[in-house]
Coordinates of C-alpha atoms and ligand atoms in Angstrom, one line a residue:
M1 CA 18.9 11.1 19.7
S2 CA 21.6 8.5 20.7
H3 CA 23.7 6.3 18.7
S4 CA 25.4 4.0 21.3
L5 CA 23.8 2.4 24.0
P6 CA 24.9 2.0 27.8
S7 CA 25.0 -1.5 28.4
D8 CA 22.6 -1.6 31.4
V9 CA 19.7 0.4 29.8
F10 CA 17.6 -2.5 28.6
P11 CA 15.9 -5.0 31.3
L12 CA 17.2 -8.3 31.4
G13 CA 14.3 -10.0 29.3
I14 CA 15.3 -7.7 26.7
A15 CA 18.7 -7.5 26.3
T16 CA 18.6 -11.2 25.6
K17 CA 16.0 -10.9 22.5
I18 CA 18.3 -7.9 20.9
L19 CA 20.8 -9.6 18.1
F20 CA 23.9 -7.6 17.7
D21 CA 25.7 -9.7 15.3
D22 CA 26.3 -8.4 11.7
N23 CA 24.2 -10.6 9.6
A24 CA 21.3 -9.9 11.7
I25 CA 21.9 -6.3 11.6
T26 CA 23.0 -6.3 7.3
A27 CA 19.5 -8.0 7.0
V28 CA 17.7 -4.7 7.9
S29 CA 19.9 -2.5 6.8
S30 CA 18.3 -1.7 3.3
D31 CA 14.8 -2.3 2.2
F32 CA 12.9 -3.3 -1.3
G33 CA 13.5 0.0 -2.9
G34 CA 17.0 -0.8 -2.8
I35 CA 17.9 2.9 -3.2
I36 CA 18.7 3.7 0.7
V37 CA 21.2 0.9 1.5
G38 CA 24.0 0.9 4.6
R39 CA 21.8 2.6 7.0
R40 CA 22.4 0.5 10.1
P41 CA 21.1 0.1 13.3
L42 CA 22.6 -1.2 16.6
G43 CA 20.6 -4.1 17.1
V44 CA 18.0 -6.0 16.1
F45 CA 15.3 -6.7 18.8
C46 CA 13.3 -10.0 18.2
P47 CA 10.0 -9.9 20.4
W48 CA 7.7 -12.6 21.8
S49 CA 5.5 -10.8 22.8
E50 CA 3.2 -7.7 22.7
D51 CA 4.8 -6.7 26.5
D52 CA 8.4 -7.2 25.0
I53 CA 7.7 -4.0 23.0
V54 CA 6.7 -2.2 25.7
Q55 CA 9.3 -2.6 27.7
L56 CA 11.7 -1.9 25.0
V57 CA 10.1 1.4 24.2
R58 CA 9.6 2.4 27.8
S59 CA 13.3 2.1 28.2
A60 CA 14.0 3.8 25.3
Y61 CA 11.7 6.6 26.2
E62 CA 13.0 6.5 30.4
S63 CA 16.8 6.6 29.0
P64 CA 18.7 9.8 29.5
K65 CA 19.8 9.5 25.8
P66 CA 16.5 8.1 24.3
F67 CA 17.8 5.7 21.2
S68 CA 15.6 5.5 18.3
I69 CA 12.9 2.5 17.4
T70 CA 12.2 1.1 14.1
A71 CA 9.2 -1.4 13.8
R72 CA 9.6 -3.5 10.6
G73 CA 7.5 -5.4 8.9
R74 CA 8.6 -6.9 5.8
G75 CA 10.6 -4.1 5.2
H76 CA 9.1 -3.5 2.0
S77 CA 9.2 0.2 1.9
D78 CA 10.8 1.8 -1.2
S79 CA 12.9 5.1 0.0
G80 CA 14.3 3.4 3.1
Q81 CA 11.1 4.2 5.4
S82 CA 11.7 1.1 7.3
V83 CA 15.7 1.4 7.8
S84 CA 17.7 3.2 10.5
T85 CA 21.1 4.6 11.5
G86 CA 21.5 4.0 14.5
G87 CA 19.0 2.8 17.5
I88 CA 16.7 -0.5 17.7
T89 CA 15.0 -2.3 14.7
I90 CA 12.3 -4.2 15.9
D91 CA 11.6 -7.3 13.5
M92 CA 7.6 -7.8 14.0
R93 CA 7.7 -10.8 12.0
S94 CA 9.1 -12.3 15.2
L95 CA 5.7 -12.3 17.0
A96 CA 4.5 -15.0 14.3
T97 CA 7.1 -17.0 14.8
G98 CA 8.0 -16.8 18.3
A99 CA 5.9 -17.8 21.5
Q100 CA 2.5 -17.1 20.4
R101 CA 2.7 -18.3 16.9
I102 CA -0.4 -16.8 14.8
R103 CA -2.3 -14.5 16.3
I104 CA -5.4 -14.3 13.9
R105 CA -8.8 -14.6 15.4
V106 CA -11.7 -14.7 13.1
S107 CA -15.7 -13.5 14.5
S108 CA -18.6 -14.0 13.1
E109 CA -21.3 -14.7 15.3
N110 CA -24.8 -14.8 14.2
G111 CA -26.5 -11.1 13.3
Y112 CA -22.9 -9.3 14.0
S113 CA -20.8 -8.4 11.3
P114 CA -17.6 -10.5 10.8
Y115 CA -14.5 -9.4 11.8
V116 CA -10.6 -10.3 12.0
D117 CA -8.3 -9.7 15.2
V118 CA -4.9 -10.0 13.8
G119 CA -1.4 -9.3 15.5
A120 CA 0.2 -6.2 12.9
E121 CA 3.1 -8.5 12.3
Q122 CA 1.0 -11.1 10.3
L123 CA 1.0 -11.0 6.4
W124 CA -2.3 -10.7 4.8
S125 CA -1.9 -13.7 2.8
E126 CA -1.6 -15.2 6.4
V127 CA -4.9 -13.3 7.1
M128 CA -6.7 -14.5 4.1
L129 CA -6.1 -17.8 4.9
E130 CA -7.3 -17.8 8.1
T131 CA -10.4 -16.1 7.0
L132 CA -11.4 -18.4 4.2
K133 CA -11.4 -21.2 6.5
N134 CA -14.7 -19.6 7.5
G135 CA -15.8 -18.4 4.0
L136 CA -14.9 -14.3 4.7
S137 CA -12.6 -12.2 3.6
P138 CA -11.1 -8.6 4.2
R139 CA -12.8 -6.0 1.8
T140 CA -10.2 -3.7 0.1
L141 CA -7.0 -6.0 -0.3
L142 CA -3.7 -5.2 -1.6
D143 CA -2.0 -6.2 -4.8
Y144 CA 0.5 -8.0 -3.4
M145 CA -0.2 -10.0 -0.1
D146 CA 2.9 -10.7 1.5
L147 CA 3.1 -7.4 3.7
T148 CA 2.4 -6.8 7.0
V149 CA -0.6 -5.6 8.5
G150 CA 0.9 -3.3 10.8
G151 CA 3.2 -2.2 7.5
T152 CA 0.3 -1.3 5.1
L153 CA -2.2 0.5 7.7
S154 CA 0.6 2.9 8.6
V155 CA 0.6 4.1 5.3
G156 CA -3.1 3.4 3.7
G157 CA -3.2 0.1 2.1
L158 CA -5.1 0.7 -1.5
S159 CA -6.1 -1.6 -4.4
G160 CA -8.6 -2.5 -6.8
Q161 CA -11.1 -2.7 -4.0
A162 CA -10.7 0.5 -2.4
F163 CA -13.2 2.3 -5.3
R164 CA -16.0 0.5 -3.3
Y165 CA -14.6 0.2 0.2
G166 CA -11.9 2.8 0.6
P167 CA -8.5 2.0 1.9
Q168 CA -7.7 -0.4 4.4
V169 CA -7.3 1.9 6.9
R170 CA -11.0 2.9 6.4
N171 CA -11.8 -0.9 7.1
V172 CA -10.4 -1.3 10.6
H173 CA -12.8 -1.4 13.3
E174 CA -10.1 -1.1 16.4
L175 CA -6.7 -0.7 16.9
D176 CA -3.7 -1.7 19.8
V177 CA -1.1 0.6 19.5
I178 CA 2.2 0.9 21.7
T179 CA 3.1 4.7 21.8
G180 CA 6.3 6.5 21.8
K181 CA 5.9 6.8 25.7
G182 CA 5.6 2.6 26.1
E183 CA 2.1 2.7 26.9
L184 CA -0.2 -0.1 25.1
V185 CA -3.4 1.8 24.4
T186 CA -6.7 0.1 22.7
C187 CA -8.2 2.8 20.1
S188 CA -11.0 3.4 18.2
K189 CA -13.7 5.7 16.9
K190 CA -15.2 6.0 19.7
H191 CA -12.0 5.6 22.6
N192 CA -8.9 7.2 22.5
S193 CA -10.1 8.2 18.8
D194 CA -7.2 10.7 18.3
L195 CA -4.9 8.0 18.6
F196 CA -6.6 6.0 16.6
F197 CA -7.2 8.3 13.2
S198 CA -3.9 9.6 13.9
A199 CA -2.2 5.9 13.6
L200 CA -3.8 4.9 10.5
G201 CA -1.9 6.2 7.6
G202 CA 0.3 8.0 10.2
L203 CA 3.7 6.3 8.8
G204 CA 4.4 4.8 12.2
Q205 CA 5.0 8.2 13.9
F206 CA 2.6 7.8 17.1
G207 CA 3.0 4.2 18.0
I208 CA 3.6 0.6 17.1
I209 CA 0.4 -1.2 16.1
T210 CA 0.1 -4.4 17.2
R211 CA -3.4 -5.4 16.8
A212 CA -6.3 -4.5 14.5
R213 CA -9.8 -5.4 14.4
I214 CA -10.7 -5.3 10.5
A215 CA -13.8 -5.9 8.9
L216 CA -15.0 -8.7 6.8
Q217 CA -17.5 -9.4 4.1
P218 CA -18.6 -12.9 2.6
A219 CA -15.8 -14.2 0.2
P220 CA -16.5 -15.4 -3.0
T221 CA -15.3 -18.7 -4.5
K222 CA -14.5 -17.5 -7.8
V223 CA -13.7 -14.7 -10.2
K224 CA -14.7 -13.3 -13.5
W225 CA -11.4 -11.6 -14.4
V226 CA -12.0 -8.9 -17.8
G227 CA -9.1 -7.0 -19.3
L228 CA -9.6 -4.1 -21.7
V229 CA -7.3 -2.6 -24.1
Y230 CA -7.5 0.9 -25.4
T231 CA -5.6 3.2 -27.3
D232 CA -7.2 6.4 -26.9
F233 CA -6.6 7.7 -23.4
E234 CA -9.5 10.0 -23.1
A235 CA -12.0 6.7 -23.7
F236 CA -9.9 5.2 -21.3
T237 CA -10.2 7.4 -18.7
G238 CA -13.8 8.0 -19.3
D239 CA -14.4 4.2 -18.8
E240 CA -12.5 4.0 -15.9
E241 CA -14.4 7.0 -14.3
Y242 CA -17.7 6.0 -15.5
L243 CA -16.7 2.2 -14.0
I244 CA -16.1 3.4 -10.5
T245 CA -19.8 5.1 -10.2
L246 CA -20.6 1.0 -10.1
D247 CA -19.9 1.2 -6.7
G248 CA -22.8 -1.0 -5.6
T249 CA -24.9 2.0 -4.0
T250 CA -28.5 1.3 -4.3
G251 CA -30.1 2.2 -7.8
K252 CA -27.0 2.0 -9.5
K253 CA -26.3 -1.5 -11.6
K254 CA -24.1 -4.0 -10.5
G255 CA -20.3 -2.8 -11.3
F256 CA -17.2 -4.7 -11.0
N257 CA -15.7 -5.6 -7.3
Y258 CA -12.2 -4.5 -8.3
I259 CA -10.9 -1.9 -11.2
E260 CA -6.9 -0.5 -12.0
G261 CA -5.9 0.4 -15.1
F262 CA -2.4 0.6 -16.6
V263 CA -0.2 2.2 -19.2
F264 CA 2.3 0.3 -21.4
L265 CA 4.7 2.8 -22.9
D266 CA 6.4 0.3 -25.0
H267 CA 5.5 -3.2 -25.7
N268 CA 8.4 -4.4 -23.0
Q269 CA 5.8 -3.9 -20.4
V270 CA 2.6 -5.4 -21.9
S271 CA 2.3 -8.2 -19.2
S272 CA -0.9 -9.7 -17.0
P273 CA -0.6 -13.3 -15.4
F274 CA -3.6 -14.0 -16.8
F275 CA -2.4 -13.5 -21.0
S276 CA -1.6 -16.0 -23.0
D277 CA 2.1 -15.5 -25.3
E278 CA -0.5 -15.0 -28.2
E279 CA -2.6 -12.2 -26.7
V280 CA 0.7 -11.0 -25.4
A281 CA 1.8 -10.8 -28.9
K282 CA -1.6 -8.9 -30.2
I283 CA -1.2 -6.8 -27.5
S284 CA 2.2 -5.5 -28.2
A285 CA 1.9 -5.0 -31.7
V286 CA -0.9 -2.6 -30.8
T287 CA 1.3 -1.1 -28.2
S288 CA 4.3 -0.7 -30.5
E289 CA 2.1 0.6 -33.3
H290 CA 0.6 3.4 -31.1
G291 CA 3.4 4.8 -29.4
G292 CA 1.4 3.1 -26.1
A293 CA -1.8 1.5 -24.8
Y294 CA -4.0 1.7 -21.8
F295 CA -5.4 -1.0 -19.9
I296 CA -8.7 -1.7 -17.4
E297 CA -8.7 -4.7 -15.3
G298 CA -12.0 -5.5 -13.8
A299 CA -13.0 -8.2 -11.7
I300 CA -16.4 -8.9 -10.6
Y301 CA -16.7 -12.1 -7.7
Y302 CA -19.4 -14.6 -7.9
S303 CA -19.7 -17.7 -6.3
D304 CA -21.9 -21.2 -7.5
D305 CA -25.2 -20.1 -6.8
T306 CA -24.8 -16.9 -8.8
A307 CA -22.4 -18.6 -11.5
F308 CA -25.9 -18.8 -14.2
T309 CA -26.4 -14.9 -14.0
I310 CA -22.7 -13.8 -13.9
D311 CA -21.8 -13.7 -18.0
Q312 CA -25.2 -11.7 -18.7
E313 CA -23.7 -9.4 -15.2
V314 CA -20.5 -9.1 -16.9
E315 CA -22.1 -7.8 -20.4
S316 CA -24.1 -5.3 -18.7
I317 CA -21.1 -3.9 -17.4
L318 CA -19.7 -3.7 -20.4
E319 CA -22.3 -2.2 -22.6
G320 CA -20.8 1.1 -23.9
L321 CA -17.9 0.7 -23.1
H322 CA -14.8 2.3 -25.5
Y323 CA -12.3 -0.3 -25.5
T324 CA -10.4 -1.4 -29.1
K325 CA -12.4 -3.8 -31.1
G326 CA -11.2 -7.1 -30.5
F327 CA -9.4 -6.5 -27.6
K328 CA -11.5 -7.6 -24.4
F329 CA -10.4 -10.8 -22.6
I330 CA -12.5 -12.5 -20.5
R331 CA -10.9 -15.3 -17.4
E332 CA -12.9 -17.6 -14.7
L333 CA -10.3 -17.8 -11.9
S334 CA -10.8 -19.1 -8.3
Y335 CA -10.6 -15.9 -5.7
T336 CA -7.4 -17.5 -4.4
G337 CA -6.0 -17.6 -8.1
F338 CA -7.2 -13.6 -8.3
V339 CA -5.8 -12.8 -5.2
D340 CA -2.3 -14.5 -5.6
R341 CA -1.8 -13.2 -8.9
V342 CA 1.3 -10.8 -8.1
Q343 CA 3.3 -13.5 -5.8
C344 CA 3.3 -15.7 -9.1
E345 CA 4.8 -12.7 -10.5
E346 CA 6.9 -12.7 -7.9
E347 CA 8.2 -16.0 -8.2
K348 CA 8.7 -15.5 -12.1
L349 CA 10.7 -12.5 -11.8
R350 CA 13.0 -14.1 -8.6
R351 CA 13.9 -16.9 -11.7
V352 CA 15.2 -14.4 -13.9
G353 CA 17.2 -11.9 -11.1
L354 CA 14.6 -9.6 -11.5
W355 CA 13.3 -9.1 -8.0
D356 CA 16.0 -8.0 -5.9
I357 CA 16.9 -4.9 -7.8
P358 CA 15.7 -1.5 -7.5
H359 CA 13.0 -0.2 -7.6
P360 CA 12.6 3.9 -7.4
W361 CA 9.0 3.7 -6.9
L362 CA 6.6 6.7 -7.0
N363 CA 3.2 6.5 -6.1
L364 CA 1.0 9.8 -6.6
L365 CA -2.6 10.7 -6.0
V366 CA -3.6 13.3 -8.9
P367 CA -6.5 15.3 -9.2
K368 CA -9.0 14.1 -11.8
S369 CA -9.4 17.4 -13.4
R370 CA -5.2 17.1 -14.0
I371 CA -5.0 13.7 -15.5
H372 CA -4.6 14.8 -19.0
D373 CA -1.9 17.2 -17.8
F374 CA -0.5 14.3 -15.8
H375 CA -0.7 11.8 -19.0
E376 CA 0.9 14.5 -21.8
G377 CA 3.6 15.9 -19.5
V378 CA 4.6 12.2 -18.0
F379 CA 3.6 9.2 -19.7
K380 CA 4.2 11.7 -23.4
G381 CA 6.6 13.8 -21.9
V382 CA 9.2 12.6 -19.0
F383 CA 8.8 8.6 -20.3
K384 CA 8.7 9.1 -23.9
Q385 CA 11.9 7.3 -24.7
G386 CA 10.5 4.2 -24.0
N387 CA 12.4 1.2 -22.5
T388 CA 11.0 1.6 -19.3
M389 CA 11.1 -1.2 -16.9
G390 CA 8.0 -1.9 -14.6
V391 CA 4.4 -1.5 -14.1
I392 CA 2.5 1.8 -14.3
L393 CA -0.4 1.6 -12.6
I394 CA -3.4 4.6 -13.2
Y395 CA -6.9 3.9 -11.9
P396 CA -9.5 6.6 -10.2
L397 CA -10.7 6.4 -6.5
G398 CA -13.5 8.7 -5.3
K399 CA -13.0 10.6 -1.6
N400 CA -16.7 9.8 -0.6
K401 CA -14.8 6.6 0.5
W402 CA -11.8 8.3 2.3
D403 CA -12.0 9.4 5.7
E404 CA -10.5 13.2 6.7
R405 CA -10.0 12.4 10.5
M406 CA -7.1 10.1 9.3
S407 CA -3.7 10.9 9.2
L408 CA -3.5 9.6 5.2
V409 CA -3.4 12.7 3.1
F410 CA -5.1 12.8 -0.2
P411 CA -6.2 15.5 -2.5
E412 CA -9.5 17.5 -2.5
E413 CA -10.9 16.5 -5.1
E414 CA -14.3 14.2 -5.1
V415 CA -12.2 11.9 -7.8
F416 CA -8.4 11.5 -8.1
Y417 CA -6.2 8.9 -9.7
K418 CA -3.8 6.4 -7.9
I419 CA -0.6 6.6 -10.4
G420 CA 1.7 4.0 -9.2
L421 CA 5.2 4.4 -11.2
L422 CA 6.4 1.1 -9.8
L423 CA 9.7 1.2 -11.9
S424 CA 12.5 -1.1 -11.4
S425 CA 16.0 -0.3 -12.5
F426 CA 19.2 -2.6 -13.0
P427 CA 22.3 -0.7 -10.4
V428 CA 24.0 0.8 -12.9
N429 CA 20.8 2.5 -14.4
L430 CA 19.4 3.4 -10.9
G431 CA 20.7 7.4 -11.1
C432 CA 18.7 7.6 -14.7
V433 CA 16.0 6.2 -13.3
L434 CA 15.8 8.8 -9.9
R435 CA 16.0 11.7 -12.2
Q436 CA 13.2 10.6 -14.1
R437 CA 11.5 10.5 -10.8
D438 CA 12.6 14.0 -9.9
E439 CA 11.5 15.3 -13.1
V440 CA 7.9 13.8 -12.8
L441 CA 7.7 15.5 -9.5
R442 CA 9.1 18.7 -10.7
F443 CA 6.8 18.9 -13.6
C444 CA 3.9 18.6 -11.3
E445 CA 5.4 21.6 -8.9
K446 CA 5.9 23.5 -12.0
N447 CA 2.1 22.6 -13.7
K448 CA 0.8 23.2 -10.3
I449 CA -0.8 19.9 -10.4
E450 CA -1.3 19.2 -7.0
A451 CA -0.7 15.9 -6.5
K452 CA -0.1 14.0 -3.1
Q453 CA 2.6 11.4 -2.7
Y454 CA 1.3 8.1 -1.2
L455 CA 4.0 6.0 0.6
P456 CA 5.3 9.5 1.0
H457 CA 9.2 10.2 0.9
Y458 CA 10.5 13.7 1.5
K459 CA 13.9 15.0 3.5
K460 CA 13.2 18.5 4.0
I461 CA 10.7 19.7 6.9
E462 CA 9.1 22.0 4.6
D463 CA 8.1 19.5 2.1
W464 CA 6.2 17.4 5.1
M465 CA 4.4 20.2 6.0
K466 CA 3.3 21.3 2.5
H467 CA 2.7 17.3 2.4
F468 CA 0.2 17.6 5.5
G469 CA -0.8 21.0 4.5
S470 CA -3.6 21.8 6.8
K471 CA -3.3 18.5 8.4
W472 CA 0.0 19.5 9.6
D473 CA -0.3 21.2 12.9
R474 CA -2.7 18.3 13.9
F475 CA 0.1 16.0 13.1
V476 CA 2.5 17.8 15.4
E477 CA 0.1 17.9 18.0
M478 CA -0.6 14.3 18.2
K479 CA 3.5 13.6 18.0
K480 CA 4.0 15.7 21.1
K481 CA 1.1 13.9 22.7
Y482 CA 2.0 10.1 21.9
D483 CA 6.0 9.9 20.9
P484 CA 7.4 13.7 22.1
K485 CA 11.0 12.4 22.4
A486 CA 10.9 11.2 18.2
I487 CA 11.8 7.9 19.3
L488 CA 9.4 6.0 16.4
A489 CA 10.3 5.1 12.7
P490 CA 13.2 7.8 12.6
G491 CA 13.3 6.0 8.6
Q492 CA 10.7 8.3 7.6
C493 CA 12.8 11.1 8.3
I494 CA 10.1 13.8 9.6
F495 CA 11.1 14.3 13.2
S496 CA 14.7 14.4 14.0
S497 CA 14.9 15.8 17.5
P498 CA 12.5 15.7 20.3
L499 CA 9.0 17.9 20.4
V500 CA 9.4 18.4 23.9
Ligands
FAD601 P1 7.6 -2.3 6.1 O1 8.8 -1.7 5.3 O2 8.5 -3.0 7.4 O3 7.6 -0.7 6.9 C1 7.3 0.6 6.4 C2 7.2 1.8 7.5 O4 6.0 1.4 8.1 C3 7.7 1.8 8.4 O5 7.9 3.3 8.7 C4 7.7 1.1 9.5 O6 8.5 1.5 10.6 C5 6.3 1.1 9.9 N1 5.8 0.0 10.4 C6 5.9 -1.2 10.3 N2 5.2 -1.9 10.6 C7 4.7 -1.2 11.9 C8 3.8 -1.0 12.7 N3 3.8 -2.7 13.1 N4 3.4 -0.1 13.8 C9 3.6 1.1 13.4 N5 4.3 1.2 12.1 C10 5.1 0.3 11.6 N6 0.8 -0.7 -0.7 C11 -0.6 -0.6 -1.1 O7 -1.0 -0.2 -0.4 N7 -1.1 -1.5 -2.0 C12 -0.4 -2.7 -2.7 O8 -0.8 -3.3 -3.6 C13 1.3 -2.5 -1.7 N8 2.1 -3.7 -3.2 C14 3.2 -3.7 -3.0 C15 3.8 -4.4 -3.8 C16 5.2 -4.8 -3.3 C17 6.0 -5.9 -4.3 C18 5.4 -3.9 -2.3 C19 7.0 -4.2 -2.6 C20 5.1 -2.8 -2.0 C21 3.8 -2.6 -2.2 N9 2.8 -1.9 -1.7 C22 1.6 -1.6 -1.7 C23 3.7 -0.8 -0.5 C24 3.6 -1.3 0.9 O9 2.1 -1.0 1.5 C25 4.3 -0.1 1.8 O10 5.5 -0.1 1.7 C26 4.4 -0.8 3.4 O11 4.8 -0.1 3.8 C27 5.0 -2.3 3.6 O12 4.6 -3.1 4.2 P2 5.7 -3.6 5.3 O13 5.4 -4.6 6.2 O14 7.1 -4.1 4.4 O15 6.7 -2.7 5.9

């Protein structure tokens, strides 16, 4: 792959939209993770339209010395996936600020299921703002909505609604994708389905997504938020696993619309935008006393016309659960207040200088049958010292809401846990936290816990082959078909040389 470009490689209309100055390049030479720094592309391309991207990719593909292309959304990857050395980085957000501006169009004709067509450069928060004007909302959201549609559809898109509706990639009807050959292809389950399924969760390897058609549902106006604290891990996971069975399927009682779980390893971690200071103190005390605690966060949606039954519904869901007596918290929020909860935390962390520090995250999908071993080895083992900075997520998901045909990889068991070790670290401690992260992976490997990385990062091809397992041959076949010169998304470190 060429790391320098002959000056005549770009058509004129493209060359004028590439920034080569130090500021532009420095701005894309790292990502949110802050672990990979100083990978510098040759230039930053600011497209005004999809056609600009088509022309750029074509010029790379047709060049005698093909150069790499990295589509960059918000650069919120954690291990350099949106960063490249050499080649051209596309600032996808330029599409939202250039000639076309907002590319979000809601369709809600009577008799049809509503959907929204969105430019892949749009943030989910922008999508939400537009759909709410029509009383509609995407089904599976993100904890943090300031990420691009293209960036999350390339990885999967998981949040507390996924037990009900599957990951975000499961809620897509159609895509426009610019392949590594510079062809703009519309694809869906029925048309060009191999590209459709490959691109969803495909880590940007088969094409640059430029538009997605996403399923919508009626938006609630209000949310009952419920927080439950546990000191016993078995009781906690037992209740989580029970709660995800209340998924709205016919014949079952109505359950939560959103379920996530958290581990508080020590009192430093007790935090929620919805706790008062007194509640934090109370939960911190129980966390210190028991050497850790667990927390289920549930949310049930409603609107004015269902407000009179909501308390009864909440009580019915909570019946028979095993949380610690006196540790049930209930709040009434607006839907937007609930959806924006992590952005509010971002503002707080920015104010105290804790947002722009390294984030050595590790996200895993762990089979349910091994979650207790994982708990003993990781939360009571690797992290037993305490003083961990960051959030730890742990909540179960059902495989029946996922689709095997997509590139997104998940464990074989019917139920698996999403574990998010969303750690942060001061630069001086980064080495130590990275070692802990490696230790977690080694623990899984040594104890044959068949965990799959979500937002994977590997350096060796053997590890990628293992990650994709039975999907690997198909992954390579699709790469040969749609990006044979391995131009796209080099920051994922999967294919480093052309396949033809
Ligand atoms: P980038 O980091 O810019 O890109 C990531 C990868 O996708 C790169 O390889 C890039 O080349 C590729 N890519 C980007 N745009 C396109 C495109 N249009 N077409 C093809 N490939 C493309 N994930 C969840 O699932 N749920 C969450 O709740 C969640 N919360 C998060 C909260 C925070 C604070 C952060 C930092 C991350 C969170 N993530 C979450 C992870 C996040 O979904 C991924 O890191 C995602 O890839 C970031 O989107 P981005 O727009 O920043 O993409």
